[in-house]
mmCIF file of C-alpha atoms in Angstrom:
data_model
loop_
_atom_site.group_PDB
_atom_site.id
_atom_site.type_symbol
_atom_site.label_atom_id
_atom_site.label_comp_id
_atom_site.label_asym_id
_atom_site.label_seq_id
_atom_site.Cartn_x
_atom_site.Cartn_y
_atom_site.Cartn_z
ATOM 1 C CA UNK R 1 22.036 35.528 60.760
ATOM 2 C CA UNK R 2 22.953 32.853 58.261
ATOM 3 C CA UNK R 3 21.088 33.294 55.276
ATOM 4 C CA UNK R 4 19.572 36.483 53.811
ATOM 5 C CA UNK R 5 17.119 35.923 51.149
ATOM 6 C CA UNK R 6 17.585 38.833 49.258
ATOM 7 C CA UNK R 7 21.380 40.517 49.390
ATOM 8 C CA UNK R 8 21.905 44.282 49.636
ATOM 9 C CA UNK R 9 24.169 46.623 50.610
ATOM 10 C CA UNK R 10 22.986 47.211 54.197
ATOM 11 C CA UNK R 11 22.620 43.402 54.400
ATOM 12 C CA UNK R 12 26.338 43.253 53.370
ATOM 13 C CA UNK R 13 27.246 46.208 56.007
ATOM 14 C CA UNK R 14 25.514 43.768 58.180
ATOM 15 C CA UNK R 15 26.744 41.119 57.450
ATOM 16 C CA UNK R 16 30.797 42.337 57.971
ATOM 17 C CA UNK R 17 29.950 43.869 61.253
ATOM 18 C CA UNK R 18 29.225 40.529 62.533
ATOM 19 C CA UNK R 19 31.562 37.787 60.575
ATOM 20 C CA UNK R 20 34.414 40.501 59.532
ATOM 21 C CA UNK R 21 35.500 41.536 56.159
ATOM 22 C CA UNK R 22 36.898 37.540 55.417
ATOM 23 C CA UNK R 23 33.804 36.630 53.663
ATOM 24 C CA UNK R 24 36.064 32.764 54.322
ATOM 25 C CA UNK R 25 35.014 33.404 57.849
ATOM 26 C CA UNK R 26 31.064 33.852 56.915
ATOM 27 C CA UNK R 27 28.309 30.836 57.188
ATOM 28 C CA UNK R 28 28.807 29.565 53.846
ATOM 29 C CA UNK R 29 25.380 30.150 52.380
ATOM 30 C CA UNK R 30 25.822 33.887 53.372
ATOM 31 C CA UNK R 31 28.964 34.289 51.891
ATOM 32 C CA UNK R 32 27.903 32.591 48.840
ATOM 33 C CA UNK R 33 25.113 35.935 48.856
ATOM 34 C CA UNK R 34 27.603 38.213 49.491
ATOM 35 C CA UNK R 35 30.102 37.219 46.508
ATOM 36 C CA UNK R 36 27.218 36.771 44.018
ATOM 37 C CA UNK R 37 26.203 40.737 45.515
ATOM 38 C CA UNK R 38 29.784 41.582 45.308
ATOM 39 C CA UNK R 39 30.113 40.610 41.628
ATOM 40 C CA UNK R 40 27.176 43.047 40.287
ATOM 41 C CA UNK R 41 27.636 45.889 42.858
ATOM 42 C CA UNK R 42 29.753 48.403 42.719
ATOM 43 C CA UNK R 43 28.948 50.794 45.579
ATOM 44 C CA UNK R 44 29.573 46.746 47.430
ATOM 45 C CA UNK R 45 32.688 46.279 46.417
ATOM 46 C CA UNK R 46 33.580 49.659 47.751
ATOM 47 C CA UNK R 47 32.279 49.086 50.982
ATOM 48 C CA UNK R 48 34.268 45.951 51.370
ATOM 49 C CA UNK R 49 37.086 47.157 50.067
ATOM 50 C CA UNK R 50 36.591 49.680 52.825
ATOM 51 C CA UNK R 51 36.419 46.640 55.646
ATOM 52 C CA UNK R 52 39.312 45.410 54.881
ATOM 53 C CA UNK R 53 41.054 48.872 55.264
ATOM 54 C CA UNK R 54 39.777 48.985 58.355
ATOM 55 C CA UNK R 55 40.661 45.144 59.631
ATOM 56 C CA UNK R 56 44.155 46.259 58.236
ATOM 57 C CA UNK R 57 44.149 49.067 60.595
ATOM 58 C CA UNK R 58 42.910 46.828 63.719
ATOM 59 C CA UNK R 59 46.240 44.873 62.525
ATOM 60 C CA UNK R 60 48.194 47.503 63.595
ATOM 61 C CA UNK R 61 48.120 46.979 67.162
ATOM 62 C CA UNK R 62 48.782 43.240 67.047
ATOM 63 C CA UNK R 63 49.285 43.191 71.223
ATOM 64 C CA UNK R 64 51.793 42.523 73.655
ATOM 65 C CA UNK R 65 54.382 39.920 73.416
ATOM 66 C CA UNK R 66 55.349 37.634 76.392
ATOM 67 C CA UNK R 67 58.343 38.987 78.156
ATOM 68 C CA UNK R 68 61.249 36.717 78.236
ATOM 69 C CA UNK R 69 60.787 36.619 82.188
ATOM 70 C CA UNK R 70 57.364 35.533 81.770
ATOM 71 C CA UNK R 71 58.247 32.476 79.210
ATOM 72 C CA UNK R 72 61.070 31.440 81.668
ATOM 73 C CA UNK R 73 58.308 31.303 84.213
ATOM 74 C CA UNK R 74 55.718 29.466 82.823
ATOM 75 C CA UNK R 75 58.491 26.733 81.773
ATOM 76 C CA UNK R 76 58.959 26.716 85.727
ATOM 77 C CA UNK R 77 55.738 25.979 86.736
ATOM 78 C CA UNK R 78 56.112 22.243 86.733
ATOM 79 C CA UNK R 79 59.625 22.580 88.323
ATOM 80 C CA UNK R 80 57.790 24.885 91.193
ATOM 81 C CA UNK R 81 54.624 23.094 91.739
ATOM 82 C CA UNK R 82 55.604 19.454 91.285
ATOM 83 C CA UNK R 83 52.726 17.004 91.247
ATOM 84 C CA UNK R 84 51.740 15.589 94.195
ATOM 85 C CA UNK R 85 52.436 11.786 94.646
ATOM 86 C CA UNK R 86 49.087 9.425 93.404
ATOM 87 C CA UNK R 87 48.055 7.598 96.085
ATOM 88 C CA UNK R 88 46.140 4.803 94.836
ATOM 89 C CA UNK R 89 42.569 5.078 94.928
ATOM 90 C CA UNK R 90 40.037 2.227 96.131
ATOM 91 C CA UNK R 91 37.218 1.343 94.452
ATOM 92 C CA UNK R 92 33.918 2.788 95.719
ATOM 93 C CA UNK R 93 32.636 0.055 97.436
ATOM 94 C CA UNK R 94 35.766 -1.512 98.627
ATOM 95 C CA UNK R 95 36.436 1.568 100.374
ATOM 96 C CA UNK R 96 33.238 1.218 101.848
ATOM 97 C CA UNK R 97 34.063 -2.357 103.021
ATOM 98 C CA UNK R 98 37.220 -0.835 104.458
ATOM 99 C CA UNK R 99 35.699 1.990 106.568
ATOM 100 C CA UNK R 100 33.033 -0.548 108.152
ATOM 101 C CA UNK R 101 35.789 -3.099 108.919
ATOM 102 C CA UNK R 102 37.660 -0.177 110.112
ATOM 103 C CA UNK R 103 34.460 1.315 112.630
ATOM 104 C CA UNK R 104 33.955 -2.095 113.874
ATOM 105 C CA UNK R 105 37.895 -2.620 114.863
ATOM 106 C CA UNK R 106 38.019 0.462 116.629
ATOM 107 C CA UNK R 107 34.325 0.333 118.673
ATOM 108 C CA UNK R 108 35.654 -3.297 119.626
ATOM 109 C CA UNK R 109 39.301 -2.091 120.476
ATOM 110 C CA UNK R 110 37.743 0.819 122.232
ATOM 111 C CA UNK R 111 35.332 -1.542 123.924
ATOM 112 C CA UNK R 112 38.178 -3.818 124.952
ATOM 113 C CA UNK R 113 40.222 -1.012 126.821
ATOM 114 C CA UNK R 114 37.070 0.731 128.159
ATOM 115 C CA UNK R 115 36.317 -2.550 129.824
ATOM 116 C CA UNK R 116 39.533 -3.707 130.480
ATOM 117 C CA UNK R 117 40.116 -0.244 132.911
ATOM 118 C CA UNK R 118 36.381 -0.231 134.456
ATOM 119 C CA UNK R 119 37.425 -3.977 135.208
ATOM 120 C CA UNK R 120 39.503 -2.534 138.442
ATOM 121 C CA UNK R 121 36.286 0.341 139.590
ATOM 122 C CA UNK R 122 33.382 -2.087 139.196
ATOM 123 C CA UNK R 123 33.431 -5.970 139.027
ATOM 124 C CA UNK R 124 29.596 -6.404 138.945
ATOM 125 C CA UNK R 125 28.945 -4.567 135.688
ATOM 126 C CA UNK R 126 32.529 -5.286 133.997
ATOM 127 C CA UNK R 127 31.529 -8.545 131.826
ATOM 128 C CA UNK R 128 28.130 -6.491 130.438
ATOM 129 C CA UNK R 129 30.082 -3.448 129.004
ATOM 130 C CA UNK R 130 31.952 -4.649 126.011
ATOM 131 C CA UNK R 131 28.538 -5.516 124.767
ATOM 132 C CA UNK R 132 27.124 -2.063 125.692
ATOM 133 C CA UNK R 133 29.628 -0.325 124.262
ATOM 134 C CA UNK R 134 29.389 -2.412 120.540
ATOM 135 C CA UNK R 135 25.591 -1.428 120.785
ATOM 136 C CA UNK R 136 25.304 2.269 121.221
ATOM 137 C CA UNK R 137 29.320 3.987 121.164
ATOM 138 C CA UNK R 138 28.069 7.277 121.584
ATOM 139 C CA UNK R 139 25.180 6.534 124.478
ATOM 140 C CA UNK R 140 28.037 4.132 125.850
ATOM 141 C CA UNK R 141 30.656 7.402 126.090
ATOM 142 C CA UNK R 142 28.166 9.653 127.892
ATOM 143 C CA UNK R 143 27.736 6.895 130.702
ATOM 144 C CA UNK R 144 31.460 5.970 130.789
ATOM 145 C CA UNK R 145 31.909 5.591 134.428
ATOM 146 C CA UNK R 146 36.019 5.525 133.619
ATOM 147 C CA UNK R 147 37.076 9.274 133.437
ATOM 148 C CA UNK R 148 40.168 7.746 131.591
ATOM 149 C CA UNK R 149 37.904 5.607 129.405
ATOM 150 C CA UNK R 150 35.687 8.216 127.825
ATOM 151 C CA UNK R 151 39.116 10.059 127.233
ATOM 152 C CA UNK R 152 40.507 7.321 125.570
ATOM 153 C CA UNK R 153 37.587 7.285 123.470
ATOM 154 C CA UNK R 154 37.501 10.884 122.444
ATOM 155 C CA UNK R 155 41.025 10.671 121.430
ATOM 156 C CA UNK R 156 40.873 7.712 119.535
ATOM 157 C CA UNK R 157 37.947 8.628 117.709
ATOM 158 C CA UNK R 158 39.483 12.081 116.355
ATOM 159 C CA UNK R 159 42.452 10.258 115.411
ATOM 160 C CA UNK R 160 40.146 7.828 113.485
ATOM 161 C CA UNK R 161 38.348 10.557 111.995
ATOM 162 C CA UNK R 162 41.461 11.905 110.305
ATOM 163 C CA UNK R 163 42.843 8.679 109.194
ATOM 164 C CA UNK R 164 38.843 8.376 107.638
ATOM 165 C CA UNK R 165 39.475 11.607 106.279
ATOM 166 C CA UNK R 166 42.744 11.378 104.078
ATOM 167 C CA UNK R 167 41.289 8.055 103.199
ATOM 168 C CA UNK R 168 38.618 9.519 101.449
ATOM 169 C CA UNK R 169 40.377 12.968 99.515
ATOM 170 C CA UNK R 170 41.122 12.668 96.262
ATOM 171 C CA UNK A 1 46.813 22.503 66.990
ATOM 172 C CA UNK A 2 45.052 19.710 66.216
ATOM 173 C CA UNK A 3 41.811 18.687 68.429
ATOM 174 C CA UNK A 4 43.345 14.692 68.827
ATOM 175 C CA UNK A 5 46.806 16.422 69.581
ATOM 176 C CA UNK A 6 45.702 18.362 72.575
ATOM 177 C CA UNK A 7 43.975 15.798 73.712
ATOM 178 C CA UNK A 8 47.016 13.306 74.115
ATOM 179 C CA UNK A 9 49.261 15.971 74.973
ATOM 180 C CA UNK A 10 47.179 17.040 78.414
ATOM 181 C CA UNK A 11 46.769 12.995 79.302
ATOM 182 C CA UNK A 12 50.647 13.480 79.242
ATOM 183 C CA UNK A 13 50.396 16.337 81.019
ATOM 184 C CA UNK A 14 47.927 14.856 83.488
ATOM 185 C CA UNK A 15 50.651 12.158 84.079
ATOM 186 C CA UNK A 16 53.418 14.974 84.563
ATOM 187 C CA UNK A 17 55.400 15.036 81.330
ATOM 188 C CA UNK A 18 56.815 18.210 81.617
ATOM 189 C CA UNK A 19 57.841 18.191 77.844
ATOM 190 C CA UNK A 20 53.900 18.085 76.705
ATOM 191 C CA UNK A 21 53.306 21.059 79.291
ATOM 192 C CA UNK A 22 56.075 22.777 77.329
ATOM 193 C CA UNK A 23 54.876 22.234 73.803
ATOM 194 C CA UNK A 24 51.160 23.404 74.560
ATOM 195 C CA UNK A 25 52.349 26.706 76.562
ATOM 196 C CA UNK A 26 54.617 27.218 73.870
ATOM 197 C CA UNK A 27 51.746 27.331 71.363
ATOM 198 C CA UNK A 28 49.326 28.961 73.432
ATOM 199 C CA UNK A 29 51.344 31.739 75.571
ATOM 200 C CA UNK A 30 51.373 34.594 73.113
ATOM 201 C CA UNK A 31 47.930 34.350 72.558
ATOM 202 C CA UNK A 32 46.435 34.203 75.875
ATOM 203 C CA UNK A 33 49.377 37.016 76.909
ATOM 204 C CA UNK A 34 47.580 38.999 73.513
ATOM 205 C CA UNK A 35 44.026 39.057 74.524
ATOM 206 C CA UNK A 36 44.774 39.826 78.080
ATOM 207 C CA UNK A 37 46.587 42.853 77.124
ATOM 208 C CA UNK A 38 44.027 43.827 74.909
ATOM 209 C CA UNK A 39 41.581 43.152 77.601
ATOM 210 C CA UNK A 40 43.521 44.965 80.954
ATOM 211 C CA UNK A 41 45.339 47.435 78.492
ATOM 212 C CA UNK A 42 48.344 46.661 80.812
ATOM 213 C CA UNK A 43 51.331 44.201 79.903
ATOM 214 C CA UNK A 44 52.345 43.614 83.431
ATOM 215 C CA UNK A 45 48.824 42.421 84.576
ATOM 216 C CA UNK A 46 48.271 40.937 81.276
ATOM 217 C CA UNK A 47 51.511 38.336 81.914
ATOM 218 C CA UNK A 48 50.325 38.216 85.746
ATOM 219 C CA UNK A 49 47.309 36.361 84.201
ATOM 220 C CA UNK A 50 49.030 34.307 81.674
ATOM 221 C CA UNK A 51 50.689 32.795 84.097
ATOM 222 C CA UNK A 52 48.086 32.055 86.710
ATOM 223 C CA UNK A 53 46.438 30.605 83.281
ATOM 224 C CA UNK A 54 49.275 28.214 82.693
ATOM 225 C CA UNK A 55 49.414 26.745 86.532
ATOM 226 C CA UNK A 56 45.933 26.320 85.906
ATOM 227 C CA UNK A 57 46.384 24.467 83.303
ATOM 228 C CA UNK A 58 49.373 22.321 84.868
ATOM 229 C CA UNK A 59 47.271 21.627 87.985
ATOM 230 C CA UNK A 60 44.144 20.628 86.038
ATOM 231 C CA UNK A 61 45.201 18.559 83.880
ATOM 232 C CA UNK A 62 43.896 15.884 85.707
ATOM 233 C CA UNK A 63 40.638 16.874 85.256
ATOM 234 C CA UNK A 64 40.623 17.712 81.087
ATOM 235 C CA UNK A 65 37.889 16.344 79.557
ATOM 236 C CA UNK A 66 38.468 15.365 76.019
ATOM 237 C CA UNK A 67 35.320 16.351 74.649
ATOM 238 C CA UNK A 68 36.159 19.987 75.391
ATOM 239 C CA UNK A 69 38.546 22.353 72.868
ATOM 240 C CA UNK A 70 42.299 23.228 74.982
ATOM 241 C CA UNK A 71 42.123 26.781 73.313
ATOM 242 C CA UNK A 72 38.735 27.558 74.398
ATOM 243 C CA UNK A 73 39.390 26.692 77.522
ATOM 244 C CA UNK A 74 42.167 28.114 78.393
ATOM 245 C CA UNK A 75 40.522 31.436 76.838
ATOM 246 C CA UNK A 76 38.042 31.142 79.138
ATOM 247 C CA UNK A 77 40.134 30.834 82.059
ATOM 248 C CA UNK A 78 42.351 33.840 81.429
ATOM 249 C CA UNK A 79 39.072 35.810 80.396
ATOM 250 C CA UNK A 80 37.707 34.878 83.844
ATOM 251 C CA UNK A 81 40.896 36.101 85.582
ATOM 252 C CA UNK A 82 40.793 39.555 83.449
ATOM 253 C CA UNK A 83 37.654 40.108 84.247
ATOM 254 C CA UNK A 84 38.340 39.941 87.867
ATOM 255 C CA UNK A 85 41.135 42.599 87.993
ATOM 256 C CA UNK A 86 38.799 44.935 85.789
ATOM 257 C CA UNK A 87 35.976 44.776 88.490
ATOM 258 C CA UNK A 88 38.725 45.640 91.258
ATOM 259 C CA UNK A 89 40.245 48.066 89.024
ATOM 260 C CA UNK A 90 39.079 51.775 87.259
ATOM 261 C CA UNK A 91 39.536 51.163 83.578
ATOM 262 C CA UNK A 92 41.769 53.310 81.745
ATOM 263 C CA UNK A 93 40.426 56.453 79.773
ATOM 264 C CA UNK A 94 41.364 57.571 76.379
ATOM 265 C CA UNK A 95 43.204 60.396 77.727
ATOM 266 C CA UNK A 96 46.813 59.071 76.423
ATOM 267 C CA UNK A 97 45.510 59.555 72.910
ATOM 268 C CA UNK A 98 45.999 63.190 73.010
ATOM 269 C CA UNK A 99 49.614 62.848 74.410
ATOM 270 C CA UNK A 100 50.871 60.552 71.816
ATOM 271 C CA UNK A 101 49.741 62.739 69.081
ATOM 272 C CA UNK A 102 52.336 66.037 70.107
ATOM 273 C CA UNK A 103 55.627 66.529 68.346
ATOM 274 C CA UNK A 104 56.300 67.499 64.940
ATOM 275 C CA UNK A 105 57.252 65.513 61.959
ATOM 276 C CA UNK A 106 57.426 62.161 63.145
ATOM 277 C CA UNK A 107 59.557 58.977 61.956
ATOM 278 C CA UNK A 108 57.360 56.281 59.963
ATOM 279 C CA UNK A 109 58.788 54.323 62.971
ATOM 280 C CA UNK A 110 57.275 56.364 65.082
ATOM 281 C CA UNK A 111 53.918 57.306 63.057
ATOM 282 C CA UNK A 112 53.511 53.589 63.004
ATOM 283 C CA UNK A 113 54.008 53.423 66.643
ATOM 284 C CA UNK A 114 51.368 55.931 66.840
ATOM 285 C CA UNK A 115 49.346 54.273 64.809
ATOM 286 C CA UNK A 116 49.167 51.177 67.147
ATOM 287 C CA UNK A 117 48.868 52.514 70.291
ATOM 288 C CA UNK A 118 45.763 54.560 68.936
ATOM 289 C CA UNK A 119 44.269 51.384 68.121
ATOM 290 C CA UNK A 120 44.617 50.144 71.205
ATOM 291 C CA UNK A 121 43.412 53.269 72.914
ATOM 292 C CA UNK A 122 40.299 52.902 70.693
ATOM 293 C CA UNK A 123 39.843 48.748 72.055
ATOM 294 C CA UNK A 124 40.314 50.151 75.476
ATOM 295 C CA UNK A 125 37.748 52.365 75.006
ATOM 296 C CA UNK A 126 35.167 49.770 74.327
ATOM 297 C CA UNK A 127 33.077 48.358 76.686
ATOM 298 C CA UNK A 128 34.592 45.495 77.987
ATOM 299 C CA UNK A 129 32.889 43.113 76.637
ATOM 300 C CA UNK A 130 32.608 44.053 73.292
ATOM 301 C CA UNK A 131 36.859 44.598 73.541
ATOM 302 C CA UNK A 132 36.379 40.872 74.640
ATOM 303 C CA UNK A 133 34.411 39.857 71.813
ATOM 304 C CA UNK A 134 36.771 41.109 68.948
ATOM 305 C CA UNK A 135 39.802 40.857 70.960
ATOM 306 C CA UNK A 136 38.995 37.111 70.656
ATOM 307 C CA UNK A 137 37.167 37.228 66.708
ATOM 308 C CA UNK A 138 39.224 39.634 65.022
ATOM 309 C CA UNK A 139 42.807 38.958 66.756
ATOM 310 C CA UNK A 140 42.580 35.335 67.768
ATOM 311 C CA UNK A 141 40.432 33.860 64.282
ATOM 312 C CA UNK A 142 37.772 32.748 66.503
ATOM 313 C CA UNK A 143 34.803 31.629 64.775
ATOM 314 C CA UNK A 144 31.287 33.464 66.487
ATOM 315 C CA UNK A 145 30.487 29.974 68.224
ATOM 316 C CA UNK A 146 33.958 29.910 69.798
ATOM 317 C CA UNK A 147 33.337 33.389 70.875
ATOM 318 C CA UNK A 148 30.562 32.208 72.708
ATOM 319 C CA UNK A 149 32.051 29.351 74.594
ATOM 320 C CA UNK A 150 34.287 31.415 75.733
ATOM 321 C CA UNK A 151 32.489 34.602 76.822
ATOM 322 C CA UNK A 152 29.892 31.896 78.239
ATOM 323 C CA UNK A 153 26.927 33.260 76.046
ATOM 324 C CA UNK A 154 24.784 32.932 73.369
ATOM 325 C CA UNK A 155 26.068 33.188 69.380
ATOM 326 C CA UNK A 156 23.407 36.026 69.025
ATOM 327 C CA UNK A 157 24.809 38.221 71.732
ATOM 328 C CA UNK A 158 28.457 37.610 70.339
ATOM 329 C CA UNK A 159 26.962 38.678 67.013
ATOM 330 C CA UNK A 160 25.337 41.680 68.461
ATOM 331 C CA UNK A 161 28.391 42.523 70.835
ATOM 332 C CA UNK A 162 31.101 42.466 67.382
ATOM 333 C CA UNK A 163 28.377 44.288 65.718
ATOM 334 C CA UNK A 164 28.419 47.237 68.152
ATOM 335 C CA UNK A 165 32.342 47.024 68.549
ATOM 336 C CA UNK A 166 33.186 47.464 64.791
ATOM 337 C CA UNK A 167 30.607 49.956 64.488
ATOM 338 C CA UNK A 168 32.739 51.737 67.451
ATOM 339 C CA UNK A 169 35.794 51.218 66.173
ATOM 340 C CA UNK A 170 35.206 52.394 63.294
ATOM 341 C CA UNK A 171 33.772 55.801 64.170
ATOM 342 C CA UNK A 172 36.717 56.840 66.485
ATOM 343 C CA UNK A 173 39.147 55.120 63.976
ATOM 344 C CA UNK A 174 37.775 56.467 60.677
ATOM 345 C CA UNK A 175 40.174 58.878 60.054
ATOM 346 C CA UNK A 176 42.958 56.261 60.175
ATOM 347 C CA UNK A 177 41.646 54.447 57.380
ATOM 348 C CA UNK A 178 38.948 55.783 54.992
ATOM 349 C CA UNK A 179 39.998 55.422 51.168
ATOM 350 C CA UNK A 180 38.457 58.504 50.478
#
């Protein structure tokens, strides 16, 4: 309700319920009405004279004041819940650059040892694994013949998963 | 406070100048403390909430966007919080009225105290979001827009919600102040 085109008292009445009875608080055009109403109506004047009482009542109970236990306590807050140290951030797509370098170090280092202790159990299919093993990880750790191998494996790759992990939080 | 102000003080904050977080809880903290006590119609919750408000505000600064008004938002956050403990909570009848009003001849300390406290019991009586609306309105100078931001609805529903709330108050309060 910001304009009325023709002001009258239950227009007024209105018009305090909603903006108050600080016509400086009104949409200007309105309160421009109301003042120009105000000026040639009695029975208006009276009822905004009776607003205000009111709003003066309402100021009455003004509300609680902070305690001086809470004020020392929200001081505290930075003192209790310091902020945690920045670690810088990379780029986007240098981080993505980082985590492939990063999968292709491990599935070679995991390569490397998985081959390096099948060497001993199997000399026939030793020189073929490292390249199994950089072609299909996963398919490569079902078939591990090396019980120690494929436990290597697991282990490393949780570990990695963390370290991908705190890499990517905020 | 100044929109530009607030806006340099929580990147300061955001960094973890302490003496920024100080000068905007200073400014804010009776306020927000002021409409939650009108809201929960209990000090001790009300400060409970003021302060969950403020950590709130020290742990997000990070995230402030500039575009957005400090004082709405922080309204908003402690009128999310009160309106969580009212939904766990029964809200609290107008019975006290009645008990305040005993004794004979009162002190004008004491009429005045009175006074206040049946105001209050009158805002507590309202719905709670029309208590909501001119808590933040009437006692905080919040233009209707603001209103809305806050209370996360339209202007017309603010305008509507005020509407019924003065009519309200007015009834159980006139009495208290009628000039005739």
């Amino acid at each position: 309700m910001d304009t009325m085109d023709i002001m009258d008292n239950s227009k007024l009445t209105l018009g305090i319920q909603i903006h108050g009875a600080d016509l400086s608080r009104w949409p200007e055009p309105l309160a421009e009405q109301a003042r120009a109403w105000l000026r040639k109506n009695e029975g208006a004047r009276h009822i905004l004279a009776e607003a205000q009482a009111f709003e003066a009542l309402l100021d009455q109970a003004p509300g609680h004041r902070p305690s001086p236990a809470l004020r020392r306590a929200v001081a505290e807050i930075p003192l209790r819940h310091p902020p945690e140290t920045a670690t810088p951030r990379l780029p986007f797509f240098l981080a993505s650059l980082l985590r492939g370098a990063l999968s292709a170090a491990f599935v070679l280092l995991v390569g490397i040892t998985a081959g390096w202790l099948s060497a001993g159990q199997d000399a026939d299919t030793a020189p073929s694994q490292p390249v199994t093993i950089l072609a299909a990880p996963s398919a490569q750790a079902a078939a591990e013949p090396s019980v120690e191998g494929a436990e290597l494996e697991a282990l490393m790759q949780l570990a990695f998963a963390d370290e991908l992990q705190a890499e990517l939080e905020p | 406070m100044q929109r530009e102000t607030e806006s340099e003080l929580m990147q300061r904050v955001a960094a973890g100048d302490t003496r920024a977080y100080r000068t905007l809880s200073d400014h804010f903290l009776d306020k927000i403390v002021a409409h939650g006590a009108r809201l929960l119609g209990d000090p001790a919750e009300a400060e409970e909430v003021a302060q969950e408000t403020f950590l709130r505000l020290w742990q997000g600064a990070a995230r402030w966007r500039p575009e957005a008004r400090l004082s709405t938002w922080l309204f908003k956050v402690a009128q999310r919080l009160c309106i969580d403990r009212l939904r766990r909570r029964r809200e609290v009848g107008p019975d006290a009225i009645d008990r305040q009003e005993a004794g004979d001849r009162p002190s004008a300390l004491l009429m005045r105290k009175q006074l206040a406290e049946r105001v209050s019991q009158a805002l507590l009586a309202l719905p709670e979001r029309q208590r909501a609306a001119i808590s933040l309105a009437h006692y905080e100078g919040m233009t209707n827009p603001e209103v809305a931001e806050v209370l996360e609805i339209s202007v017309e529903a603010v305008e509507s919600l005020l509407a019924r709330a003065r009519r309200s108050l007015r009834s159980s309060l006139s009495k208290y102040y009628s000039q005739e």
